[in-house]
mmCIF file with all atom_site columns, C-alpha atoms in Angstrom:
data_model
loop_
_atom_site.group_PDB
_atom_site.id
_atom_site.type_symbol
_atom_site.label_atom_id
_atom_site.label_alt_id
_atom_site.label_comp_id
_atom_site.label_asym_id
_atom_site.label_entity_id
_atom_site.label_seq_id
_atom_site.pdbx_PDB_ins_code
_atom_site.Cartn_x
_atom_site.Cartn_y
_atom_site.Cartn_z
_atom_site.occupancy
_atom_site.B_iso_or_equiv
_atom_site.pdbx_formal_charge
_atom_site.auth_seq_id
_atom_site.auth_comp_id
_atom_site.auth_asym_id
_atom_site.auth_atom_id
_atom_site.pdbx_PDB_model_num
ATOM 1   C CA . MET M 1 1   ? 126.877 120.635 41.888 1.00 64.00 ? 1   MET M CA 1
ATOM 2   C CA . THR M 1 2   ? 129.798 121.303 39.396 1.00 82.00 ? 2   THR M CA 1
ATOM 3   C CA . GLU M 1 3   ? 128.625 121.096 35.697 1.00 90.00 ? 3   GLU M CA 1
ATOM 4   C CA . GLN M 1 4   ? 130.154 118.245 33.829 1.00 95.00 ? 4   GLN M CA 1
ATOM 5   C CA . VAL M 1 5   ? 131.460 119.297 30.269 1.00 97.00 ? 5   VAL M CA 1
ATOM 6   C CA . SER M 1 6   ? 133.336 117.363 27.708 1.00 97.00 ? 6   SER M CA 1
ATOM 7   C CA . ARG M 1 7   ? 136.334 118.303 25.860 1.00 97.00 ? 7   ARG M CA 1
ATOM 8   C CA . THR M 1 8   ? 136.111 120.648 22.798 1.00 98.00 ? 8   THR M CA 1
ATOM 9   C CA . PHE M 1 9   ? 135.705 118.688 19.576 1.00 98.00 ? 9   PHE M CA 1
ATOM 10  C CA . ARG M 1 10  ? 136.689 120.058 16.080 1.00 97.00 ? 10  ARG M CA 1
ATOM 11  C CA . VAL M 1 11  ? 134.362 118.896 13.378 1.00 98.00 ? 11  VAL M CA 1
ATOM 12  C CA . ARG M 1 12  ? 134.636 119.802 9.746  1.00 98.00 ? 12  ARG M CA 1
ATOM 13  C CA . ALA M 1 13  ? 131.349 120.352 7.731  1.00 98.00 ? 13  ALA M CA 1
ATOM 14  C CA . ARG M 1 14  ? 131.572 120.664 3.978  1.00 97.00 ? 14  ARG M CA 1
ATOM 15  C CA . GLY M 1 15  ? 128.916 120.873 1.350  1.00 98.00 ? 15  GLY M CA 1
ATOM 16  C CA . GLU M 1 16  ? 128.398 121.986 -2.220 1.00 97.00 ? 16  GLU M CA 1
ATOM 17  C CA . ILE M 1 17  ? 125.330 124.332 -1.417 1.00 97.00 ? 17  ILE M CA 1
ATOM 18  C CA . ALA M 1 18  ? 124.503 125.830 2.195  1.00 98.00 ? 18  ALA M CA 1
ATOM 19  C CA . CYS M 1 19  ? 121.640 128.335 3.152  1.00 97.00 ? 19  CYS M CA 1
ATOM 20  C CA . PHE M 1 20  ? 121.483 129.644 6.700  1.00 97.00 ? 20  PHE M CA 1
ATOM 21  C CA . THR M 1 21  ? 118.103 131.455 6.331  1.00 94.00 ? 21  THR M CA 1
ATOM 22  C CA . ARG M 1 22  ? 118.012 135.251 7.620  1.00 94.00 ? 22  ARG M CA 1
ATOM 23  C CA . PRO M 1 23  ? 114.506 135.471 9.379  1.00 90.00 ? 23  PRO M CA 1
ATOM 24  C CA . GLU M 1 24  ? 113.904 139.188 8.405  1.00 87.00 ? 24  GLU M CA 1
ATOM 25  C CA . MET M 1 25  ? 113.585 137.824 4.755  1.00 80.00 ? 25  MET M CA 1
ATOM 26  C CA . LYS M 1 26  ? 109.968 136.748 4.490  1.00 69.00 ? 26  LYS M CA 1
ATOM 27  C CA . VAL M 1 27  ? 109.270 135.794 0.705  1.00 74.00 ? 27  VAL M CA 1
ATOM 28  C CA . GLU M 1 28  ? 112.553 134.513 -0.651 1.00 84.00 ? 28  GLU M CA 1
ATOM 29  C CA . ARG M 1 29  ? 115.321 132.779 1.142  1.00 89.00 ? 29  ARG M CA 1
ATOM 30  C CA . VAL M 1 30  ? 118.647 134.689 1.709  1.00 95.00 ? 30  VAL M CA 1
ATOM 31  C CA . SER M 1 31  ? 121.523 133.182 3.743  1.00 97.00 ? 31  SER M CA 1
ATOM 32  C CA . TYR M 1 32  ? 123.763 134.662 6.263  1.00 97.00 ? 32  TYR M CA 1
ATOM 33  C CA . GLU M 1 33  ? 127.273 134.761 5.009  1.00 96.00 ? 33  GLU M CA 1
ATOM 34  C CA . VAL M 1 34  ? 128.583 132.154 7.459  1.00 97.00 ? 34  VAL M CA 1
ATOM 35  C CA . MET M 1 35  ? 127.013 129.037 9.228  1.00 98.00 ? 35  MET M CA 1
ATOM 36  C CA . THR M 1 36  ? 124.988 130.215 12.398 1.00 98.00 ? 36  THR M CA 1
ATOM 37  C CA . PRO M 1 37  ? 125.347 128.612 15.863 1.00 98.00 ? 37  PRO M CA 1
ATOM 38  C CA . SER M 1 38  ? 122.052 126.973 15.539 1.00 97.00 ? 38  SER M CA 1
ATOM 39  C CA . ALA M 1 39  ? 123.213 125.161 12.246 1.00 98.00 ? 39  ALA M CA 1
ATOM 40  C CA . ALA M 1 40  ? 126.237 124.213 13.800 1.00 98.00 ? 40  ALA M CA 1
ATOM 41  C CA . ARG M 1 41  ? 124.553 122.525 16.676 1.00 98.00 ? 41  ARG M CA 1
ATOM 42  C CA . GLY M 1 42  ? 122.336 120.814 14.199 1.00 97.00 ? 42  GLY M CA 1
ATOM 43  C CA . VAL M 1 43  ? 125.180 119.001 12.485 1.00 97.00 ? 43  VAL M CA 1
ATOM 44  C CA . LEU M 1 44  ? 126.826 117.627 15.792 1.00 98.00 ? 44  LEU M CA 1
ATOM 45  C CA . GLU M 1 45  ? 123.326 116.622 16.869 1.00 97.00 ? 45  GLU M CA 1
ATOM 46  C CA . ALA M 1 46  ? 123.049 114.899 13.566 1.00 97.00 ? 46  ALA M CA 1
ATOM 47  C CA . VAL M 1 47  ? 126.009 112.774 14.671 1.00 98.00 ? 47  VAL M CA 1
ATOM 48  C CA . LEU M 1 48  ? 124.919 112.284 18.299 1.00 97.00 ? 48  LEU M CA 1
ATOM 49  C CA . TRP M 1 49  ? 121.781 113.306 19.950 1.00 96.00 ? 49  TRP M CA 1
ATOM 50  C CA . LYS M 1 50  ? 120.663 112.238 23.398 1.00 96.00 ? 50  LYS M CA 1
ATOM 51  C CA . PRO M 1 51  ? 118.635 113.868 26.031 1.00 95.00 ? 51  PRO M CA 1
ATOM 52  C CA . ALA M 1 52  ? 121.426 113.529 28.353 1.00 96.00 ? 52  ALA M CA 1
ATOM 53  C CA . ILE M 1 53  ? 123.728 115.982 26.527 1.00 97.00 ? 53  ILE M CA 1
ATOM 54  C CA . GLU M 1 54  ? 123.541 119.576 25.402 1.00 96.00 ? 54  GLU M CA 1
ATOM 55  C CA . TRP M 1 55  ? 125.875 120.807 22.604 1.00 97.00 ? 55  TRP M CA 1
ATOM 56  C CA . ARG M 1 56  ? 127.541 124.142 23.037 1.00 97.00 ? 56  ARG M CA 1
ATOM 57  C CA . VAL M 1 57  ? 129.193 125.888 19.892 1.00 98.00 ? 57  VAL M CA 1
ATOM 58  C CA . HIS M 1 58  ? 132.236 127.862 20.693 1.00 98.00 ? 58  HIS M CA 1
ATOM 59  C CA . VAL M 1 59  ? 133.883 128.817 17.268 1.00 98.00 ? 59  VAL M CA 1
ATOM 60  C CA . ILE M 1 60  ? 133.018 128.416 13.760 1.00 98.00 ? 60  ILE M CA 1
ATOM 61  C CA . GLU M 1 61  ? 135.955 128.760 11.218 1.00 97.00 ? 61  GLU M CA 1
ATOM 62  C CA . GLY M 1 62  ? 135.248 129.382 7.322  1.00 96.00 ? 62  GLY M CA 1
ATOM 63  C CA . LEU M 1 63  ? 137.805 127.542 5.398  1.00 96.00 ? 63  LEU M CA 1
ATOM 64  C CA . ALA M 1 64  ? 136.441 128.514 1.911  1.00 95.00 ? 64  ALA M CA 1
ATOM 65  C CA . PRO M 1 65  ? 135.819 131.904 0.498  1.00 94.00 ? 65  PRO M CA 1
ATOM 66  C CA . ILE M 1 66  ? 132.366 133.046 0.730  1.00 94.00 ? 66  ILE M CA 1
ATOM 67  C CA . ARG M 1 67  ? 130.600 132.335 -2.721 1.00 96.00 ? 67  ARG M CA 1
ATOM 68  C CA . TRP M 1 68  ? 127.066 133.002 -3.732 1.00 97.00 ? 68  TRP M CA 1
ATOM 69  C CA . ILE M 1 69  ? 124.613 131.010 -5.873 1.00 96.00 ? 69  ILE M CA 1
ATOM 70  C CA . SER M 1 70  ? 120.989 131.709 -6.707 1.00 94.00 ? 70  SER M CA 1
ATOM 71  C CA . VAL M 1 71  ? 118.645 128.697 -7.058 1.00 89.00 ? 71  VAL M CA 1
ATOM 72  C CA . ARG M 1 72  ? 114.760 128.419 -7.669 1.00 84.00 ? 72  ARG M CA 1
ATOM 73  C CA . ARG M 1 73  ? 113.104 125.915 -5.140 1.00 73.00 ? 73  ARG M CA 1
ATOM 74  C CA . ASN M 1 74  ? 109.625 124.463 -4.696 1.00 68.00 ? 74  ASN M CA 1
ATOM 75  C CA . GLU M 1 75  ? 108.397 125.308 -1.282 1.00 65.00 ? 75  GLU M CA 1
ATOM 76  C CA . VAL M 1 76  ? 105.159 124.678 0.418  1.00 60.00 ? 76  VAL M CA 1
ATOM 77  C CA . ASN M 1 77  ? 103.469 127.780 1.613  1.00 54.00 ? 77  ASN M CA 1
ATOM 78  C CA . SER M 1 78  ? 101.699 126.691 4.815  1.00 54.00 ? 78  SER M CA 1
ATOM 79  C CA . ARG M 1 79  ? 103.099 124.854 7.822  1.00 55.00 ? 79  ARG M CA 1
ATOM 80  C CA . ALA M 1 80  ? 101.701 122.111 9.809  1.00 52.00 ? 80  ALA M CA 1
ATOM 81  C CA . SER M 1 81  ? 100.266 123.116 13.122 1.00 51.00 ? 81  SER M CA 1
ATOM 82  C CA . LEU M 1 82  ? 97.612  121.914 15.765 1.00 51.00 ? 82  LEU M CA 1
ATOM 83  C CA . ASP M 1 83  ? 94.680  123.447 13.451 1.00 56.00 ? 83  ASP M CA 1
ATOM 84  C CA . LYS M 1 84  ? 96.164  122.246 10.238 1.00 52.00 ? 84  LYS M CA 1
ATOM 85  C CA . THR M 1 85  ? 97.848  118.879 10.418 1.00 56.00 ? 85  THR M CA 1
ATOM 86  C CA . MET M 1 86  ? 97.290  117.872 6.787  1.00 56.00 ? 86  MET M CA 1
ATOM 87  C CA . ILE M 1 87  ? 98.779  119.739 3.812  1.00 46.00 ? 87  ILE M CA 1
ATOM 88  C CA . VAL M 1 88  ? 98.407  118.789 0.190  1.00 51.00 ? 88  VAL M CA 1
ATOM 89  C CA . ALA M 1 89  ? 101.654 119.765 -1.188 1.00 47.00 ? 89  ALA M CA 1
ATOM 90  C CA . ASP M 1 90  ? 100.724 119.872 -4.864 1.00 53.00 ? 90  ASP M CA 1
ATOM 91  C CA . GLU M 1 91  ? 97.767  122.183 -3.949 1.00 53.00 ? 91  GLU M CA 1
ATOM 92  C CA . ASP M 1 92  ? 99.849  124.496 -1.764 1.00 53.00 ? 92  ASP M CA 1
ATOM 93  C CA . ARG M 1 93  ? 103.306 124.795 -3.452 1.00 63.00 ? 93  ARG M CA 1
ATOM 94  C CA . ALA M 1 94  ? 105.108 127.960 -4.769 1.00 71.00 ? 94  ALA M CA 1
ATOM 95  C CA . GLN M 1 95  ? 108.664 128.211 -6.345 1.00 75.00 ? 95  GLN M CA 1
ATOM 96  C CA . ARG M 1 96  ? 110.767 130.859 -4.800 1.00 81.00 ? 96  ARG M CA 1
ATOM 97  C CA . ASN M 1 97  ? 114.309 131.933 -5.219 1.00 90.00 ? 97  ASN M CA 1
ATOM 98  C CA . THR M 1 98  ? 117.017 131.145 -2.793 1.00 92.00 ? 98  THR M CA 1
ATOM 99  C CA . VAL M 1 99  ? 120.109 133.161 -2.568 1.00 96.00 ? 99  VAL M CA 1
ATOM 100 C CA . ALA M 1 100 ? 122.626 130.481 -1.040 1.00 97.00 ? 100 ALA M CA 1
ATOM 101 C CA . LEU M 1 101 ? 126.112 129.736 -0.546 1.00 98.00 ? 101 LEU M CA 1
ATOM 102 C CA . ARG M 1 102 ? 128.175 127.464 -2.518 1.00 97.00 ? 102 ARG M CA 1
ATOM 103 C CA . ASP M 1 103 ? 131.080 125.155 -1.908 1.00 98.00 ? 103 ASP M CA 1
ATOM 104 C CA . VAL M 1 104 ? 131.310 125.727 1.797  1.00 98.00 ? 104 VAL M CA 1
ATOM 105 C CA . ASP M 1 105 ? 133.624 124.397 4.192  1.00 98.00 ? 105 ASP M CA 1
ATOM 106 C CA . TYR M 1 106 ? 133.768 124.905 8.026  1.00 98.00 ? 106 TYR M CA 1
ATOM 107 C CA . VAL M 1 107 ? 135.412 123.790 11.247 1.00 98.00 ? 107 VAL M CA 1
ATOM 108 C CA . VAL M 1 108 ? 133.064 123.678 14.133 1.00 98.00 ? 108 VAL M CA 1
ATOM 109 C CA . HIS M 1 109 ? 134.638 123.925 17.680 1.00 98.00 ? 109 HIS M CA 1
ATOM 110 C CA . ALA M 1 110 ? 132.041 122.600 20.327 1.00 98.00 ? 110 ALA M CA 1
ATOM 111 C CA . ALA M 1 111 ? 131.580 120.741 23.568 1.00 98.00 ? 111 ALA M CA 1
ATOM 112 C CA . PHE M 1 112 ? 128.644 119.081 25.488 1.00 98.00 ? 112 PHE M CA 1
ATOM 113 C CA . ALA M 1 113 ? 127.441 119.390 28.978 1.00 97.00 ? 113 ALA M CA 1
ATOM 114 C CA . LEU M 1 114 ? 125.448 116.741 30.735 1.00 97.00 ? 114 LEU M CA 1
ATOM 115 C CA . THR M 1 115 ? 121.727 117.831 31.371 1.00 94.00 ? 115 THR M CA 1
ATOM 116 C CA . PRO M 1 116 ? 119.449 117.054 34.258 1.00 93.00 ? 116 PRO M CA 1
ATOM 117 C CA . ARG M 1 117 ? 118.085 114.159 32.171 1.00 93.00 ? 117 ARG M CA 1
ATOM 118 C CA . ALA M 1 118 ? 121.320 112.134 32.308 1.00 93.00 ? 118 ALA M CA 1
ATOM 119 C CA . GLY M 1 119 ? 121.034 108.791 34.094 1.00 91.00 ? 119 GLY M CA 1
ATOM 120 C CA . GLU M 1 120 ? 123.122 107.114 36.726 1.00 90.00 ? 120 GLU M CA 1
ATOM 121 C CA . GLY M 1 121 ? 125.375 105.495 33.922 1.00 92.00 ? 121 GLY M CA 1
ATOM 122 C CA . ASP M 1 122 ? 125.982 108.466 31.898 1.00 95.00 ? 122 ASP M CA 1
ATOM 123 C CA . THR M 1 123 ? 129.256 110.018 31.983 1.00 96.00 ? 123 THR M CA 1
ATOM 124 C CA . VAL M 1 124 ? 130.996 112.601 29.774 1.00 97.00 ? 124 VAL M CA 1
ATOM 125 C CA . ARG M 1 125 ? 133.496 110.084 28.884 1.00 97.00 ? 125 ARG M CA 1
ATOM 126 C CA . LYS M 1 126 ? 130.923 107.503 27.487 1.00 97.00 ? 126 LYS M CA 1
ATOM 127 C CA . PHE M 1 127 ? 129.437 110.166 25.387 1.00 98.00 ? 127 PHE M CA 1
ATOM 128 C CA . GLU M 1 128 ? 132.798 111.562 24.257 1.00 98.00 ? 128 GLU M CA 1
ATOM 129 C CA . GLU M 1 129 ? 133.727 107.872 23.046 1.00 98.00 ? 129 GLU M CA 1
ATOM 130 C CA . MET M 1 130 ? 130.433 107.569 21.247 1.00 97.00 ? 130 MET M CA 1
ATOM 131 C CA . PHE M 1 131 ? 130.627 110.795 19.385 1.00 98.00 ? 131 PHE M CA 1
ATOM 132 C CA . GLU M 1 132 ? 134.209 110.120 18.184 1.00 97.00 ? 132 GLU M CA 1
ATOM 133 C CA . ARG M 1 133 ? 133.358 106.449 17.192 1.00 97.00 ? 133 ARG M CA 1
ATOM 134 C CA . ARG M 1 134 ? 130.164 107.680 15.193 1.00 97.00 ? 134 ARG M CA 1
ATOM 135 C CA . LEU M 1 135 ? 132.028 110.661 13.645 1.00 97.00 ? 135 LEU M CA 1
ATOM 136 C CA . GLU M 1 136 ? 134.905 108.117 12.615 1.00 96.00 ? 136 GLU M CA 1
ATOM 137 C CA . LYS M 1 137 ? 132.599 105.627 11.047 1.00 96.00 ? 137 LYS M CA 1
ATOM 138 C CA . GLY M 1 138 ? 130.475 108.265 9.323  1.00 95.00 ? 138 GLY M CA 1
ATOM 139 C CA . GLN M 1 139 ? 127.264 106.923 11.506 1.00 95.00 ? 139 GLN M CA 1
ATOM 140 C CA . HIS M 1 140 ? 124.476 109.701 12.060 1.00 94.00 ? 140 HIS M CA 1
ATOM 141 C CA . HIS M 1 141 ? 121.477 109.821 14.147 1.00 89.00 ? 141 HIS M CA 1
ATOM 142 C CA . SER M 1 142 ? 120.003 111.841 11.276 1.00 94.00 ? 142 SER M CA 1
ATOM 143 C CA . ALA M 1 143 ? 121.037 112.989 7.777  1.00 96.00 ? 143 ALA M CA 1
ATOM 144 C CA . PRO M 1 144 ? 123.504 116.071 8.585  1.00 97.00 ? 144 PRO M CA 1
ATOM 145 C CA . PHE M 1 145 ? 122.618 119.247 6.296  1.00 97.00 ? 145 PHE M CA 1
ATOM 146 C CA . LEU M 1 146 ? 123.616 122.711 5.924  1.00 98.00 ? 146 LEU M CA 1
ATOM 147 C CA . GLY M 1 147 ? 120.589 124.997 6.995  1.00 95.00 ? 147 GLY M CA 1
ATOM 148 C CA . CYS M 1 148 ? 118.125 123.428 4.593  1.00 93.00 ? 148 CYS M CA 1
ATOM 149 C CA . ARG M 1 149 ? 117.425 119.625 4.512  1.00 92.00 ? 149 ARG M CA 1
ATOM 150 C CA . GLU M 1 150 ? 118.267 119.174 0.864  1.00 92.00 ? 150 GLU M CA 1
ATOM 151 C CA . PHE M 1 151 ? 121.580 120.763 1.160  1.00 96.00 ? 151 PHE M CA 1
ATOM 152 C CA . ALA M 1 152 ? 123.474 117.750 2.372  1.00 97.00 ? 152 ALA M CA 1
ATOM 153 C CA . ALA M 1 153 ? 126.673 117.936 4.517  1.00 98.00 ? 153 ALA M CA 1
ATOM 154 C CA . ALA M 1 154 ? 129.707 115.859 4.705  1.00 97.00 ? 154 ALA M CA 1
ATOM 155 C CA . LEU M 1 155 ? 131.047 115.550 8.277  1.00 97.00 ? 155 LEU M CA 1
ATOM 156 C CA . MET M 1 156 ? 134.584 114.449 9.382  1.00 96.00 ? 156 MET M CA 1
ATOM 157 C CA . ARG M 1 157 ? 137.330 114.924 11.884 1.00 95.00 ? 157 ARG M CA 1
ATOM 158 C CA . ALA M 1 158 ? 139.196 118.316 11.464 1.00 95.00 ? 158 ALA M CA 1
ATOM 159 C CA . ASP M 1 159 ? 142.653 116.759 11.934 1.00 90.00 ? 159 ASP M CA 1
ATOM 160 C CA . GLU M 1 160 ? 144.501 118.542 9.201  1.00 87.00 ? 160 GLU M CA 1
ATOM 161 C CA . THR M 1 161 ? 142.629 121.700 7.712  1.00 90.00 ? 161 THR M CA 1
ATOM 162 C CA . PRO M 1 162 ? 143.672 124.703 5.737  1.00 90.00 ? 162 PRO M CA 1
ATOM 163 C CA . PRO M 1 163 ? 143.687 128.032 7.696  1.00 90.00 ? 163 PRO M CA 1
ATOM 164 C CA . PRO M 1 164 ? 140.724 130.153 7.907  1.00 92.00 ? 164 PRO M CA 1
ATOM 165 C CA . ILE M 1 165 ? 139.859 132.669 4.959  1.00 88.00 ? 165 ILE M CA 1
ATOM 166 C CA . ASP M 1 166 ? 140.197 136.424 5.287  1.00 81.00 ? 166 ASP M CA 1
ATOM 167 C CA . ARG M 1 167 ? 143.217 136.570 7.398  1.00 78.00 ? 167 ARG M CA 1
ATOM 168 C CA . GLY M 1 168 ? 143.606 140.200 8.804  1.00 80.00 ? 168 GLY M CA 1
ATOM 169 C CA . VAL M 1 169 ? 139.892 141.023 8.010  1.00 86.00 ? 169 VAL M CA 1
ATOM 170 C CA . ASP M 1 170 ? 137.466 141.984 10.607 1.00 92.00 ? 170 ASP M CA 1
ATOM 171 C CA . ARG M 1 171 ? 133.903 142.114 9.118  1.00 91.00 ? 171 ARG M CA 1
ATOM 172 C CA . PRO M 1 172 ? 130.834 142.793 11.188 1.00 95.00 ? 172 PRO M CA 1
ATOM 173 C CA . LEU M 1 173 ? 127.878 140.662 10.067 1.00 94.00 ? 173 LEU M CA 1
ATOM 174 C CA . GLY M 1 174 ? 125.117 142.323 12.091 1.00 93.00 ? 174 GLY M CA 1
ATOM 175 C CA . TRP M 1 175 ? 122.651 140.712 14.040 1.00 95.00 ? 175 TRP M CA 1
ATOM 176 C CA . MET M 1 176 ? 122.583 136.896 13.532 1.00 97.00 ? 176 MET M CA 1
ATOM 177 C CA . PHE M 1 177 ? 120.355 134.246 14.693 1.00 96.00 ? 177 PHE M CA 1
ATOM 178 C CA . TYR M 1 178 ? 121.986 132.338 17.666 1.00 96.00 ? 178 TYR M CA 1
ATOM 179 C CA . ASP M 1 179 ? 119.391 129.736 18.589 1.00 94.00 ? 179 ASP M CA 1
ATOM 180 C CA . PHE M 1 180 ? 115.950 129.191 20.204 1.00 90.00 ? 180 PHE M CA 1
ATOM 181 C CA . ASP M 1 181 ? 115.708 129.659 23.898 1.00 88.00 ? 181 ASP M CA 1
ATOM 182 C CA . TRP M 1 182 ? 113.390 126.917 25.467 1.00 74.00 ? 182 TRP M CA 1
ATOM 183 C CA . SER M 1 183 ? 113.650 128.107 28.938 1.00 68.00 ? 183 SER M CA 1
ATOM 184 C CA . GLY M 1 184 ? 109.963 128.769 29.047 1.00 55.00 ? 184 GLY M CA 1
ATOM 185 C CA . PHE M 1 185 ? 109.031 125.280 28.271 1.00 47.00 ? 185 PHE M CA 1
ATOM 186 C CA . ASP M 1 186 ? 108.470 122.872 30.890 1.00 46.00 ? 186 ASP M CA 1
ATOM 187 C CA . GLY M 1 187 ? 108.136 119.842 28.714 1.00 46.00 ? 187 GLY M CA 1
ATOM 188 C CA . SER M 1 188 ? 104.576 119.188 29.862 1.00 42.00 ? 188 SER M CA 1
ATOM 189 C CA . GLY M 1 189 ? 102.682 120.548 26.968 1.00 42.00 ? 189 GLY M CA 1
ATOM 190 C CA . SER M 1 190 ? 101.138 123.390 28.790 1.00 39.00 ? 190 SER M CA 1
ATOM 191 C CA . HIS M 1 191 ? 102.751 126.002 26.765 1.00 38.00 ? 191 HIS M CA 1
ATOM 192 C CA . ARG M 1 192 ? 102.105 126.787 23.080 1.00 39.00 ? 192 ARG M CA 1
ATOM 193 C CA . GLU M 1 193 ? 105.030 126.653 20.789 1.00 45.00 ? 193 GLU M CA 1
ATOM 194 C CA . SER M 1 194 ? 104.893 130.380 20.228 1.00 43.00 ? 194 SER M CA 1
ATOM 195 C CA . THR M 1 195 ? 105.670 131.135 23.886 1.00 47.00 ? 195 THR M CA 1
ATOM 196 C CA . ALA M 1 196 ? 107.687 128.253 24.613 1.00 60.00 ? 196 ALA M CA 1
ATOM 197 C CA . ARG M 1 197 ? 110.630 128.932 22.402 1.00 76.00 ? 197 ARG M CA 1
ATOM 198 C CA . THR M 1 198 ? 112.079 132.510 21.999 1.00 88.00 ? 198 THR M CA 1
ATOM 199 C CA . PRO M 1 199 ? 114.580 133.199 19.168 1.00 92.00 ? 199 PRO M CA 1
ATOM 200 C CA . LEU M 1 200 ? 117.947 134.782 20.352 1.00 95.00 ? 200 LEU M CA 1
ATOM 201 C CA . PHE M 1 201 ? 120.224 136.912 18.422 1.00 96.00 ? 201 PHE M CA 1
ATOM 202 C CA . PHE M 1 202 ? 123.708 138.227 18.733 1.00 96.00 ? 202 PHE M CA 1
ATOM 203 C CA . GLU M 1 203 ? 125.944 140.816 17.065 1.00 95.00 ? 203 GLU M CA 1
ATOM 204 C CA . ALA M 1 204 ? 128.157 138.663 15.100 1.00 96.00 ? 204 ALA M CA 1
ATOM 205 C CA . ARG M 1 205 ? 131.823 139.436 13.743 1.00 96.00 ? 205 ARG M CA 1
ATOM 206 C CA . LEU M 1 206 ? 133.966 137.421 11.290 1.00 95.00 ? 206 LEU M CA 1
ATOM 207 C CA . THR M 1 207 ? 137.415 138.269 12.320 1.00 95.00 ? 207 THR M CA 1
ATOM 208 C CA . ASP M 1 208 ? 140.324 136.315 10.462 1.00 94.00 ? 208 ASP M CA 1
ATOM 209 C CA . GLY M 1 209 ? 137.793 133.973 9.195  1.00 94.00 ? 209 GLY M CA 1
ATOM 210 C CA . VAL M 1 210 ? 136.677 133.137 12.418 1.00 97.00 ? 210 VAL M CA 1
ATOM 211 C CA . LEU M 1 211 ? 133.258 133.612 14.110 1.00 97.00 ? 211 LEU M CA 1
ATOM 212 C CA . ARG M 1 212 ? 133.340 133.514 17.987 1.00 97.00 ? 212 ARG M CA 1
ATOM 213 C CA . VAL M 1 213 ? 130.035 132.371 19.502 1.00 97.00 ? 213 VAL M CA 1
ATOM 214 C CA . PRO M 1 214 ? 129.150 133.815 22.897 1.00 96.00 ? 214 PRO M CA 1
ATOM 215 C CA . PRO M 1 215 ? 127.699 131.729 25.771 1.00 95.00 ? 215 PRO M CA 1
ATOM 216 C CA . ARG M 1 216 ? 123.837 131.428 25.752 1.00 93.00 ? 216 ARG M CA 1
ATOM 217 C CA . ALA M 1 217 ? 123.544 133.227 29.206 1.00 91.00 ? 217 ALA M CA 1
ATOM 218 C CA . ALA M 1 218 ? 125.552 136.202 27.697 1.00 93.00 ? 218 ALA M CA 1
ATOM 219 C CA . VAL M 1 219 ? 123.194 136.354 24.788 1.00 93.00 ? 219 VAL M CA 1
ATOM 220 C CA . ARG M 1 220 ? 120.402 136.535 27.041 1.00 88.00 ? 220 ARG M CA 1
ATOM 221 C CA . GLU M 1 221 ? 121.813 139.132 29.333 1.00 85.00 ? 221 GLU M CA 1
ATOM 222 C CA . THR M 1 222 ? 122.780 141.398 26.229 1.00 81.00 ? 222 THR M CA 1
ATOM 223 C CA . GLY M 1 223 ? 119.206 141.599 25.072 1.00 65.00 ? 223 GLY M CA 1
ATOM 224 C CA . GLY M 1 224 ? 119.621 139.140 22.395 1.00 66.00 ? 224 GLY M CA 1
ATOM 225 C CA . ALA M 1 225 ? 115.805 137.949 22.523 1.00 60.00 ? 225 ALA M CA 1
ATOM 226 C CA . ALA M 1 226 ? 113.515 139.147 19.882 1.00 54.00 ? 226 ALA M CA 1
ATOM 227 C CA . ARG M 1 227 ? 111.251 141.572 20.952 1.00 44.00 ? 227 ARG M CA 1
#
């Protein structure tokens, strides 16, 4: 059966502060230099999330110079789990430094594909119109954010935008977090979270201010899964 894929959308995401955390930084948060594919998928799903569609990010353009800011934030040390469902924030809080980006501005190029969970009445055009309408009206499935939930994002159509930054510059960014691979999760709850999702990474480059995102299958084939 031929896969049903939408046209490519261009969505502009802007914000005063963003932090796309590097996973190797254990104590303090340090951001990647540019939005990650996972974060880009997150802002798209903030506009329209449905079990029937799967967002695929192709390109991320950086429209603003890379600027840094250091902020101190209160964070909870522990995470909720099956063994620890209740956390008292006041008793488990720590103040940590965050090296974030400021005054960010991106254009995300992405499309979606219908998933096996699509119903008989679900069509590509139906969801295209739904996404366009919600983006135009500023309607959100959830509050859009830039890496951390307290760093709000403003989303809009990218009809007229300035050119990407760093024209003529080819900058390697090293291994960047791509997204989680949920192929080992069957939805029945029989897999523990630690084994159900695998973090994927790819070798990122910012060329002429543009980050080109490889397909998920290519990342798997090139050994992008964390060992």
